[in-house]
Tab-separated table of C-alpha atoms and ligand atoms in Angstrom:
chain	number	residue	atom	x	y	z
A	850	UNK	CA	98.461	85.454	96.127
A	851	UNK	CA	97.609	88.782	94.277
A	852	UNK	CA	100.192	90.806	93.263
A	853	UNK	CA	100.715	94.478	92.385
A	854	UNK	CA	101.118	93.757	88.770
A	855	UNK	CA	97.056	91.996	88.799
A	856	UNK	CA	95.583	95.178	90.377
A	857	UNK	CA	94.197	96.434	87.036
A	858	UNK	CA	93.569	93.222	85.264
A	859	UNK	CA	90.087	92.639	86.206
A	860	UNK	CA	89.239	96.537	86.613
A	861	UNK	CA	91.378	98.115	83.231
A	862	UNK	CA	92.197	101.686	82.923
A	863	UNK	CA	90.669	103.377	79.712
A	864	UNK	CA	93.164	105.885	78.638
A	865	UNK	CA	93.269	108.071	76.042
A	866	UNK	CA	94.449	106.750	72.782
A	867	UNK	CA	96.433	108.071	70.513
A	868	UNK	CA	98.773	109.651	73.274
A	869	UNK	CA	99.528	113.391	71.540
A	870	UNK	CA	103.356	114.278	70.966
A	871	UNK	CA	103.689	117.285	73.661
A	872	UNK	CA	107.224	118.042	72.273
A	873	UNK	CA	107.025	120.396	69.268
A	874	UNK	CA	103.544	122.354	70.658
A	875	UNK	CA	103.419	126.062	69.662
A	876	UNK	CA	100.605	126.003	71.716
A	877	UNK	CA	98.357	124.418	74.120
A	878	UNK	CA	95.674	122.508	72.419
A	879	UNK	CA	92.383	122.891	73.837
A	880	UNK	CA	92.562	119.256	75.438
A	881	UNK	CA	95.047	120.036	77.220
A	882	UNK	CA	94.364	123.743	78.400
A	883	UNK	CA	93.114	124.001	82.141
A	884	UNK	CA	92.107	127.075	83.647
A	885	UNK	CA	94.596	129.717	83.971
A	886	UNK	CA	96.557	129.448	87.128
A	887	UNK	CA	96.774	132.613	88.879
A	888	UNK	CA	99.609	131.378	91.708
A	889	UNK	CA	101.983	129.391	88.916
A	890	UNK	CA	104.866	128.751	91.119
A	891	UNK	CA	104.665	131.680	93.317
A	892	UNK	CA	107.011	132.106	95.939
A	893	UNK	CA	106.463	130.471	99.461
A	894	UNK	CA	103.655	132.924	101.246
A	895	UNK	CA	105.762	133.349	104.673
A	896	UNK	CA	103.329	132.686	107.203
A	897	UNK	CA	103.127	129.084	105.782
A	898	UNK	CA	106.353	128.133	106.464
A	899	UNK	CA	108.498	125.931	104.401
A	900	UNK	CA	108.793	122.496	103.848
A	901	UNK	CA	110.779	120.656	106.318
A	902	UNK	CA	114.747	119.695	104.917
A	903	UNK	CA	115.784	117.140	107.557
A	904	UNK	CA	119.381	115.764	107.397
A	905	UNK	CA	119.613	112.477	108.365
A	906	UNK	CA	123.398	113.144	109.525
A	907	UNK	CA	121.814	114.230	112.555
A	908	UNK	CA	121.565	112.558	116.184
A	909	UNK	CA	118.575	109.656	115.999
A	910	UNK	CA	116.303	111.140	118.079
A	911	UNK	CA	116.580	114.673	116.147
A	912	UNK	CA	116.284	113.402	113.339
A	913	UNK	CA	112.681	111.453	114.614
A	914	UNK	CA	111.191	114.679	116.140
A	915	UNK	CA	111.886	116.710	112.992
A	916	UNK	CA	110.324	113.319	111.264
A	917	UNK	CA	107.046	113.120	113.724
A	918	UNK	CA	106.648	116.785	113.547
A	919	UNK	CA	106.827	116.858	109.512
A	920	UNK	CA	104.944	113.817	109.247
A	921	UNK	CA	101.531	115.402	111.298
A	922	UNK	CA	101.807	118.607	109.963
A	923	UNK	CA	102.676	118.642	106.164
A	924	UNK	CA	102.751	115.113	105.470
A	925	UNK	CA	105.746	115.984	103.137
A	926	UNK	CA	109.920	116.195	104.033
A	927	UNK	CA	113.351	116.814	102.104
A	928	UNK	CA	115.720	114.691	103.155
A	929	UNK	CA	119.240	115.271	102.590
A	930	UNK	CA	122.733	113.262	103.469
A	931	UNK	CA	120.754	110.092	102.828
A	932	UNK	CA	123.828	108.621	101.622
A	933	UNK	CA	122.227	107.534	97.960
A	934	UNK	CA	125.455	108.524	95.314
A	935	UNK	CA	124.909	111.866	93.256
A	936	UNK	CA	126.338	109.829	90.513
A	937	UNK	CA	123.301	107.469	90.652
A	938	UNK	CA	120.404	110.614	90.437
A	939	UNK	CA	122.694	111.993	87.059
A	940	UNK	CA	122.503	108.550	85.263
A	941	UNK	CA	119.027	107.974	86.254
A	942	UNK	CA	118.541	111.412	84.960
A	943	UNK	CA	120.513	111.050	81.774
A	944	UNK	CA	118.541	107.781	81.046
A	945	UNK	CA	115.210	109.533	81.407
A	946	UNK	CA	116.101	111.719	79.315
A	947	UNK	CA	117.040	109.192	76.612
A	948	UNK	CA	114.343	107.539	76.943
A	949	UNK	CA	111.406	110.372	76.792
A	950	UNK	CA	113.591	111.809	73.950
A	951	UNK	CA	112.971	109.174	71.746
A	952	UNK	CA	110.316	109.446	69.016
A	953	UNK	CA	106.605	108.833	69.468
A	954	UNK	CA	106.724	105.730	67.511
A	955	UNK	CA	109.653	104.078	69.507
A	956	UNK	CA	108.117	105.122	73.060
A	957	UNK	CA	104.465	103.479	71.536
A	958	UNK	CA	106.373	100.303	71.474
A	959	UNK	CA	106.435	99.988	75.267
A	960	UNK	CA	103.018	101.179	75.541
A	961	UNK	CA	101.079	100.338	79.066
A	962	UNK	CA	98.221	97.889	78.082
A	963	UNK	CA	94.914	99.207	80.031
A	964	UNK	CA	95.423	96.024	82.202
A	965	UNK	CA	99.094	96.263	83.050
A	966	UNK	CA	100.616	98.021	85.798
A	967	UNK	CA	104.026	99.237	83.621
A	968	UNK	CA	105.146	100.344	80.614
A	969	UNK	CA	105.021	103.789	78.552
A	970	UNK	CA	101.690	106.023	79.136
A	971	UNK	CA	100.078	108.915	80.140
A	972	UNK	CA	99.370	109.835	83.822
A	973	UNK	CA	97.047	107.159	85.594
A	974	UNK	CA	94.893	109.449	86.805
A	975	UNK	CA	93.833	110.919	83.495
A	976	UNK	CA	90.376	109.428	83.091
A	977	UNK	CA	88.908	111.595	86.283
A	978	UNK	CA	89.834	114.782	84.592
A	979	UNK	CA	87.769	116.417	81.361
A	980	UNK	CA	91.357	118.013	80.491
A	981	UNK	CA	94.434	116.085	79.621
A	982	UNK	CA	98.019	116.600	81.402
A	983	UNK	CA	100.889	117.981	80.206
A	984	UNK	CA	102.463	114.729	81.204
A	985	UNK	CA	104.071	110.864	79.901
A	986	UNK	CA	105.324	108.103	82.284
A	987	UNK	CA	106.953	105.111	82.264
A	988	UNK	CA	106.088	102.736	85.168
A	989	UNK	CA	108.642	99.671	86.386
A	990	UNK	CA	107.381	97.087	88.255
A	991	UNK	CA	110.795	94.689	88.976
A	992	UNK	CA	112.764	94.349	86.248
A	993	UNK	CA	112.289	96.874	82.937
A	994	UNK	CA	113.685	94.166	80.561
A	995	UNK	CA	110.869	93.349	78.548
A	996	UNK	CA	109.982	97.148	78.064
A	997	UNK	CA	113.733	98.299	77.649
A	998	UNK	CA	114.519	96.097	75.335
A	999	UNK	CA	111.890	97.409	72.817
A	1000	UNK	CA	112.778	100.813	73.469
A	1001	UNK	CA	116.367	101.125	73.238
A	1002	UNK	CA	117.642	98.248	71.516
A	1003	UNK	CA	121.435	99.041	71.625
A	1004	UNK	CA	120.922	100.661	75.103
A	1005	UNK	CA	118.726	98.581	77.305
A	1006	UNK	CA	121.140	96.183	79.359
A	1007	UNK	CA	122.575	99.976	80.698
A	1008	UNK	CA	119.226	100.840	81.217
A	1009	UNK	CA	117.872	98.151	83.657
A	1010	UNK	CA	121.225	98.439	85.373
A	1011	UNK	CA	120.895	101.784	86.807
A	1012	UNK	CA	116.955	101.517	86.891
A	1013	UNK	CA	117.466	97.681	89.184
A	1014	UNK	CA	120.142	99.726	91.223
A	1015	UNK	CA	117.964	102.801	91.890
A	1016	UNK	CA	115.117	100.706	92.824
A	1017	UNK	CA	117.372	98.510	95.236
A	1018	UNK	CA	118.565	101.700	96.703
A	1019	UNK	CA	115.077	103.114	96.907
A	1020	UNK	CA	114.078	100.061	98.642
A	1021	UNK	CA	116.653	100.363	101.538
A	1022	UNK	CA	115.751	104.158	102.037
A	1023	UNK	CA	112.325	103.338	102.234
A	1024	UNK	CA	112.987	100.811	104.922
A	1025	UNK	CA	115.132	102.696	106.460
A	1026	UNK	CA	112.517	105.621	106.567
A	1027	UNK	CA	110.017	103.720	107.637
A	1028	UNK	CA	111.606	102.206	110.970
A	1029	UNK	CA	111.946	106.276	111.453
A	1030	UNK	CA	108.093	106.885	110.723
A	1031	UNK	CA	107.240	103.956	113.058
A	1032	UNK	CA	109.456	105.147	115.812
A	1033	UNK	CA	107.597	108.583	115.652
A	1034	UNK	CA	104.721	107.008	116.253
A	1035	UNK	CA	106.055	104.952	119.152
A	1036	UNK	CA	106.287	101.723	117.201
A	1037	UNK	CA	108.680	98.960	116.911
A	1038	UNK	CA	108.749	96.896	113.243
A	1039	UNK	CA	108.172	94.058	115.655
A	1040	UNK	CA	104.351	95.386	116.247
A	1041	UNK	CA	103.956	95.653	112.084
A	1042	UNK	CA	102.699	92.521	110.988
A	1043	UNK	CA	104.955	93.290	107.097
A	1044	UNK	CA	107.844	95.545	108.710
A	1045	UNK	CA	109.233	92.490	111.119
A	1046	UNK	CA	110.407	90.233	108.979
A	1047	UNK	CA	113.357	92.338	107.625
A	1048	UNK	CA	110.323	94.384	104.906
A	1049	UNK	CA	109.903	90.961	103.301
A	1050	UNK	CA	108.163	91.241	99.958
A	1051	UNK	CA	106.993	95.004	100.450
A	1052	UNK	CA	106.830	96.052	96.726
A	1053	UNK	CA	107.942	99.355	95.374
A	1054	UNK	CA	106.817	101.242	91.432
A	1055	UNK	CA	109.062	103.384	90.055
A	1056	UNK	CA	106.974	106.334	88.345
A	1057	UNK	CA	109.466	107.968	85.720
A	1058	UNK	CA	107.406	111.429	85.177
A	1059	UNK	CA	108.240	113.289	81.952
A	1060	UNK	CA	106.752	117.328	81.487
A	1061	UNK	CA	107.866	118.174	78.145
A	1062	UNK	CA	108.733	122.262	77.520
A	1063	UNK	CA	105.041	123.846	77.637
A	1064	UNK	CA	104.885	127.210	75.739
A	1065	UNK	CA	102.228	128.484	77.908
A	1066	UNK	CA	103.002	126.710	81.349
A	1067	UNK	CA	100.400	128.974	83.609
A	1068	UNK	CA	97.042	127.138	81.180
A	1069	UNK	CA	98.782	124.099	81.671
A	1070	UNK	CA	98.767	121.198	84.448
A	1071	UNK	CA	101.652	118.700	84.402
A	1072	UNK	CA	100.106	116.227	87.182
A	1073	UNK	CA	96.902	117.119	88.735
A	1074	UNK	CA	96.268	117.954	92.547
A	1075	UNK	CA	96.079	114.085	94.387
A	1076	UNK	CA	97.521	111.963	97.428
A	1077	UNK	CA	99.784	108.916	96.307
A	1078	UNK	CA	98.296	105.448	97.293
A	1079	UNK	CA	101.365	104.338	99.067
A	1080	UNK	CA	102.639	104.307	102.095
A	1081	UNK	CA	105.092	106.667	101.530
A	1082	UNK	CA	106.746	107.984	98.016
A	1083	UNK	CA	110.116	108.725	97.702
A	1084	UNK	CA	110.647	111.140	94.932
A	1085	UNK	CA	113.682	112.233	92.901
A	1086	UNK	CA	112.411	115.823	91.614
A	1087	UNK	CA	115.573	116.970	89.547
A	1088	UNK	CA	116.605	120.301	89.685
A	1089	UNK	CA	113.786	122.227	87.875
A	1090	UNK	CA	110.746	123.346	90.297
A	1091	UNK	CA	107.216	122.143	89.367
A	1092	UNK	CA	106.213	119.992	93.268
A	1093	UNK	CA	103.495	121.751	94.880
A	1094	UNK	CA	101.984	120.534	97.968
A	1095	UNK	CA	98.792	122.015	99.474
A	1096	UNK	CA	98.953	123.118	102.951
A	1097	UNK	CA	96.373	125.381	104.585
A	1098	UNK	CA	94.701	126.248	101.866
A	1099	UNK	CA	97.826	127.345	99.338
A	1100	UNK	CA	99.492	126.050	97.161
A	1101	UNK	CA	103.285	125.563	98.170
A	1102	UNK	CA	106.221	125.216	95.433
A	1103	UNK	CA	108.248	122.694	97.206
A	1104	UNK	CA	112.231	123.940	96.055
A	1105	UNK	CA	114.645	121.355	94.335
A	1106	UNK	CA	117.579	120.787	96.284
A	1107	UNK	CA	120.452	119.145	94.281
A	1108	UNK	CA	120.476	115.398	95.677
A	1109	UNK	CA	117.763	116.012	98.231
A	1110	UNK	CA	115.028	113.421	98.217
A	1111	UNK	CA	111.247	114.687	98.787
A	1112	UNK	CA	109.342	112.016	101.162
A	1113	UNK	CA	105.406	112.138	100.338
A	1114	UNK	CA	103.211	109.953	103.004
A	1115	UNK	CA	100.551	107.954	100.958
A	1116	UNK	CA	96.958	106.987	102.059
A	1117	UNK	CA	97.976	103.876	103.649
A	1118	UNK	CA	100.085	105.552	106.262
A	1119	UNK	CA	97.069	108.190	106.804
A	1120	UNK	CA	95.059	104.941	107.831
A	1121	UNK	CA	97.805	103.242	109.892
A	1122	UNK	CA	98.686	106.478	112.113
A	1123	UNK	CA	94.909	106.428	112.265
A	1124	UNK	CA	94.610	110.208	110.405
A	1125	UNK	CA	97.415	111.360	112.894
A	1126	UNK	CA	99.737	111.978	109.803
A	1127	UNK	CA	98.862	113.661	107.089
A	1128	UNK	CA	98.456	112.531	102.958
A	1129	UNK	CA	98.988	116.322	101.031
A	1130	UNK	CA	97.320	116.894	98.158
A	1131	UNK	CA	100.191	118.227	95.765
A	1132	UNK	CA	100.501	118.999	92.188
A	1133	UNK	CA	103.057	119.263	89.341
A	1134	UNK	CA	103.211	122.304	87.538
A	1135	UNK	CA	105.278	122.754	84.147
A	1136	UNK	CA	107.691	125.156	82.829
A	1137	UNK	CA	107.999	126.908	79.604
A	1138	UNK	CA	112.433	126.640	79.497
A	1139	UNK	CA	113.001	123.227	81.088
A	1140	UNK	CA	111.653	119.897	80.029
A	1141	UNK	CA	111.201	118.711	83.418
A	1142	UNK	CA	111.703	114.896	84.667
A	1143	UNK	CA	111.237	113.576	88.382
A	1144	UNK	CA	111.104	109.897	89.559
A	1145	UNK	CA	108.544	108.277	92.344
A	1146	UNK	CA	109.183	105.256	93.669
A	1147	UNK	CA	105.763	104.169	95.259
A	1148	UNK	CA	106.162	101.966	98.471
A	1149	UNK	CA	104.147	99.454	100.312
A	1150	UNK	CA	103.712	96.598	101.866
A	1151	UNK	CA	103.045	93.227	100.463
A	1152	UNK	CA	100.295	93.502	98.188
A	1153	UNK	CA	97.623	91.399	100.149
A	1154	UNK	CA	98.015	92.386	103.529
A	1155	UNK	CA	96.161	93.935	105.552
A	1156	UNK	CA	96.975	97.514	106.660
A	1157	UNK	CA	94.560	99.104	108.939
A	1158	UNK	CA	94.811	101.923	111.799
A	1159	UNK	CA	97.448	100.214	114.553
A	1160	UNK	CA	95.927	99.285	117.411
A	1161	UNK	CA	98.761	100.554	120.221
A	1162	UNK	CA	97.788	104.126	119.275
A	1163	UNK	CA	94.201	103.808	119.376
A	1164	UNK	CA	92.410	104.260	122.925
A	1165	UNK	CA	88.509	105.487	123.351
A	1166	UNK	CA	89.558	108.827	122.978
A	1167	UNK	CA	91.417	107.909	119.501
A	1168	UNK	CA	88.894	105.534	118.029
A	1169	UNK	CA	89.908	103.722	114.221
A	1170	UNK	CA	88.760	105.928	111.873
A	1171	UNK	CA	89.146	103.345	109.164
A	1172	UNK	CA	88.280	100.094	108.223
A	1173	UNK	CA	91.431	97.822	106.639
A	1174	UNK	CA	92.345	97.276	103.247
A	1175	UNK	CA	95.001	95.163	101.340
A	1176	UNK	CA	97.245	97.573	98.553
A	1177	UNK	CA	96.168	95.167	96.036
A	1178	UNK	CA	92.299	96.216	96.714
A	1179	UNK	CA	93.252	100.047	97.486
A	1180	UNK	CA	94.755	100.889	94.074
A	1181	UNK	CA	91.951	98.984	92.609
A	1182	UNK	CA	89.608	101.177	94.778
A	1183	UNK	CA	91.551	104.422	94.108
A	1184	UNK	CA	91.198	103.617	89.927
A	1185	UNK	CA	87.437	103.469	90.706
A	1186	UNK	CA	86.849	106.478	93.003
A	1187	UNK	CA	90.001	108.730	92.982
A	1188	UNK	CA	89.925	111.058	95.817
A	1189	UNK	CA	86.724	109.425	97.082
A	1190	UNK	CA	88.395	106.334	97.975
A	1191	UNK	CA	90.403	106.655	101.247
A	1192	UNK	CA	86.936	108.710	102.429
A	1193	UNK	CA	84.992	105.663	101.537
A	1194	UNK	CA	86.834	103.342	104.015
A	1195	UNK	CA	85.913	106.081	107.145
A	1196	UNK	CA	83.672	103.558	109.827
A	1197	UNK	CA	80.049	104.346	110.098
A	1198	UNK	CA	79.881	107.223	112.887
A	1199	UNK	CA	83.295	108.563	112.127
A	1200	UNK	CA	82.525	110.718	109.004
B	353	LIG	C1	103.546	111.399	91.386
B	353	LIG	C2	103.859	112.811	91.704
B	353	LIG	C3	105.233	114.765	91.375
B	353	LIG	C4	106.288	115.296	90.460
B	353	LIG	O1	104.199	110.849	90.477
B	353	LIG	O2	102.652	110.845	92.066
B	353	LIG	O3	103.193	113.374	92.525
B	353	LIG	O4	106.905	116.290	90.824
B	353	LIG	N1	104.861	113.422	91.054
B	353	LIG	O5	106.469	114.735	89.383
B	354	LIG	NI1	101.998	111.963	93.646
């Protein structure tokens, strides 16, 4: 059975090598300088609304219209009174922050091999750009032991506690989220071939995103614009701004909200509502006063099934748009064609 941690050993990622120290730049290098952004983190334009904050202390079936209506038209939610402990965000925080403070040297010790899934790198989507980011990551698949242990040596059995915890908790929200999702769409997690069995071996990657200080943030890109590959990501932003998503055309700076969790839908949930909810493009920008951290957990189902547009909300008027795909063969699909990939799986006649 393929698993999420095979996807890239028969297709490796070339990545640039050495990965530069972004910490003590008095200026952008020319690898890393993009052309000058003339909307860095402008304020909301009105007449695009803002980004949906929906509390989930609210009555069910509130809560699912505010869900359903978020999910179709920006593809992208806060969610607040979630119930996850504020204590657990500030030692996740204070961790990352140990961690991407440590030198070069140390952090090259946990380096991601080009056919591993985890480990310390630069962003994964590097190779489709002719600029580098302003950006390092350290990606857990399971357990961070192996990784930890060369990294912080007198630290690491703290470490993979509140890293295990966070992803158990991310695990439950996702679930949790996603028996919300399906209920939008009319759905039980009976008629989900990997949602009835209690989410049984769904897998989730936690994406630790680092954007060092930039001294000039507006030539600068800290994650270029993309959709996840998920289902849905589940991201811990911190409390410095830098999330844009794109919606109608503009860029929208998507505010941090102490303890607020930002909900992204991923590809595979643009092919199972069948295109009726939305992927965003969205960015992360950098800043020149705050070294900036968020967290993504990316969630799915079990590697090698099948996901594919459901078939109780198709009709001849709503015909699939796409043909199905395993996650295991999407990620190795998006690592080969980036943005091209979810268009490549449109059926002949639907383009
Ligand atoms: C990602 C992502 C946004 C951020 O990791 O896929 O979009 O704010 N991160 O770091
Ligand atoms: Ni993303």
């Amino acid at each position: 059975m393929p698993s999420l941690s095979q996807v890239y050993k028969d297709q490796p990622l070339t990545l640039p090598n050495p990965i530069m120290d972004l910490t003590r730049m008095e200026k952008v290098p020319d690898s890393h300088a993009w052309p000058p952004l003339e909307d860095y983190l402008d304020d909301v334009p009105s007449k695009d609304g803002i980004i949906p904050v929906i509390s989930l202390s609210e009555p069910k079936l509130a809560v699912m219209n505010q869900v359903s209506r978020a999910c179709k038209t920006w593809g992208m939610f806060q969610v607040v009174n979630h119930g996850i402990p504020m204590r657990l965000f500030a030692e996740l925080e204070s961790l990352g922050h140990q961690l991407f403070g440590l030198p070069m040297e140390q952090k090259l010790k946990a380096l991601r091999a080009p056919d591993s899934i985890s480990g310390y790198g630069v962003a994964r989507i590097s190779p489709f750009f002719d600029k580098m980011m302003w950006n390092e990551g350290f990606t857990v698949v399971g357990s961070p032991l192996e990784h930890a242990r060369r990294l912080m040596p007198d630290n690491y059995d703290r470490f993979c506690a509140v890293i295990e915890e966070y992803e158990t908790e991310m695990k439950h929200f996702a679930e949790r989220l996603m028996e919300l999702i399906l209920s939008s769409l009319g759905l039980r997690k009976d008629d989900v071939e990997w949602a009835k069995n209690g989410f049984e071996h769904t897998n989730g990657v936690l994406q630790m995103n680092s954007y060092p200080m930039c001294p000039q943030p507006t030539t600068a890109m800290g994650l270029a614009a993309h959709t996840d590959s998920s289902v849905m990501t589940l991201l811990y932003q911190t409390s410095i701004a830098g999330l844009q998503v794109m919606k109608d055309g503009h860029w929208i700076t998507v505010p941090p909200i102490p303890g607020a969790m930002v909900i992204n839908l991923g590809d595979l949930l643009h092919i199972l509502s069948n295109a009726c909810f939305t992927a965003p493009l969205h960015r992360a920008l950098v800043s020149q006063t705050h070294h900036r951290l968020s967290f993504a957990y990316f969630w799915g189902p079990p590697a090698d099934t099948n996901v594919f547009p459901h078939p109780r909300l198709l009709s001849l008027n709503n015909p699939p748009l796409y043909q199905s795909i395993t996650w295991h063969d999407y990620l190795k699909l998006k690592a080969k064609l980036f943005n091209k990939a979810l268009p490549s799986l449109l059926l002949p006649g639907t383009a």
